[in-house]
Amino acid sequence: MMRDQESQLFNNFAKSTILSSNMPIGLLSKLGVTQNLFICPCSKIVEGQRYTKKLNESQVSVMLRATCQRPNVREENIVSMVKRNNLDQDKLVREDFGIRIMEELTLVDARVLPPPRLKYHDSGREANVHPHVGQWNMIDKKMVNGGTVQFWTCLNLSYKLRNIETATTICNELVNMCLSKGMQFSANSLLPIRSANPSQIEEALIGVHDQSMARLASMGQNGKQLQLLIIILPDQSGSYEVKSNEYVKRSWELFHNVVSLPILQDLVGGRNNVLSDAIQRRIPLMSDFPTIIFGADVTHPQPGEDSSPSIAAVCSGFRRWPEITKYRGPVSAQHHREEIIQDLYKTTVDPQRGVIHGRMIRELLIAFRRSTGYKPHRIIFYRDGVGEGQFNQVLLYEMDAIRKKRHHTRFFPTGRDLEDRSGNVLPGTVVDTKICHPIEFDFYLNSHAGIQGTSRLAHYHVLFDENNFTADILQKLTNSLLHVCKVYPLSVHSIPPAYYAHLAAFRARYYIEGDTSDVGSSSGTRDRNVEVRILPAVEENVKDVMFYC
């Protein structure tokens, strides 16, 4: 009876003069009550509009599958799109603007830089490595400086591994692997390996911290602390796993002085490898004087989020060559979607102390001098994420910069001998003619092997140079740095100091997540007069390790 009444009501409204017969209508009612009926007009979203908010996991997967194309497929699609649009015959384009559009791709001259030789420890079966197509592995190699882990333990949050013996086996395998790669790793944990409820992470972390400090005190190791906490994360996948992981890292970096497993080597004072040319002091304009290399980036809130600040980070090596793989990374919050870094250098006036100089650049310069005993004689600054229209602002506010920018240029090899296994141009391919600026100093460099899709060459544009770098020296230096990333045993796309700065800024966003997660998005722009709150301070002994990797 109820369904018949709703059907009749729908027909009556559809036939009315107020509503069009093709307008979708939804009916809601309380079960069994015919008086409470509501008309809900439904909207149709027009296809092809840009979606500006964050995509969910399934949407991201679909998008990646659709856009991740092999170089030959992408090349064919580009050529067919140009032919299909036929813009060269368009009257507005051809006559009014005087533009001719070729249907063929432009041929450019390129050269392939040789990969740098990497040095591992002499006790390994393979002490010197010549990367092949941007890749190598750790088989038969030992770290050039193996660190030491004396105090460690494990916290198991996984229901599947409730059996402590399984968790113990995992830890023993890790210990044996580290020992085989040249590290000094205590076979016995400081505290017994324990399991904890994943819904009580905070209590578990506090318990491990308090018990470890008490244990060290009982051993007469006052002033020492837990060096490594191995955490087996909960079984759930997706956002819960990510939130658990980031909560654990945030808690220990801010409050407990311990950092997580991925940067174990750096945490305990070790290095995976070094550039052979750096050891032999054969890198021009780098080995003769103390040189500091900066990398900087700014991360912005996700699309549609107008209530969160942008986070800036600057990383720099604070050791002399060849120990260039160690980076320190201070971070700073700034106004929403502000790209120019506001907190590089600041002065304040103290009534007693006078003018006080501070902030990120000064902090990094002081760390460099304390570590090396020298002030840097040369500064190299890699800046990521700035548009061409902001070059003057970068020169005005950030100075002395070498900048890498995003672009939409793609390169395709012209023969099989010029491509890697994925069909992309070879690592080390550099282009600095024809499509580059006619008078300014810029170049394209592909430093990594293609894995999926079409590789995007990084575009480097030199804004200011007092060191008189030649194109060859700067290109080879940049290509060498791209082979000493601590995260992967392969050459990478982004210059390491700038890549580390991106990771540091991304990590710092989790420090304020609790203060911004309940604030809704709006369609307007955030008030730039609103004061940006200072980020929580990272523990001093954590600053010198790469906790953000």
Tab-separated table of C-alpha atoms in Angstrom, residues 118 120 134 136 138 272-273 482-493 499-500 503:
chain	number	residue	atom	x	y	z
A	118	LEU	CA	80.641	4.566	-5.478
A	120	TYR	CA	81.883	0.761	-0.082
A	134	GLY	CA	71.052	3.900	-12.454
A	136	TRP	CA	72.847	-1.492	-8.027
A	138	MET	CA	73.913	-4.411	-1.576
A	272	ASN	CA	76.188	3.440	3.293
A	273	ASN	CA	78.621	4.655	0.636
A	482	LEU	CA	71.741	12.012	-7.401
A	483	HIS	CA	73.582	8.697	-6.871
A	484	VAL	CA	74.095	9.079	-3.092
A	485	CYS	CA	70.538	9.104	-1.765
A	486	LYS	CA	70.362	7.306	1.611
A	487	VAL	CA	66.867	5.962	0.995
A	488	TYR	CA	67.457	3.786	-2.092
A	489	PRO	CA	70.358	1.822	-3.685
A	490	LEU	CA	69.759	3.559	-7.004
A	491	SER	CA	70.003	6.963	-8.583
A	492	VAL	CA	66.988	9.184	-7.936
A	493	HIS	CA	65.011	11.843	-9.789
A	499	TYR	CA	64.193	15.617	-1.712
A	500	TYR	CA	65.076	15.407	1.981
A	503	LEU	CA	60.314	14.689	3.274
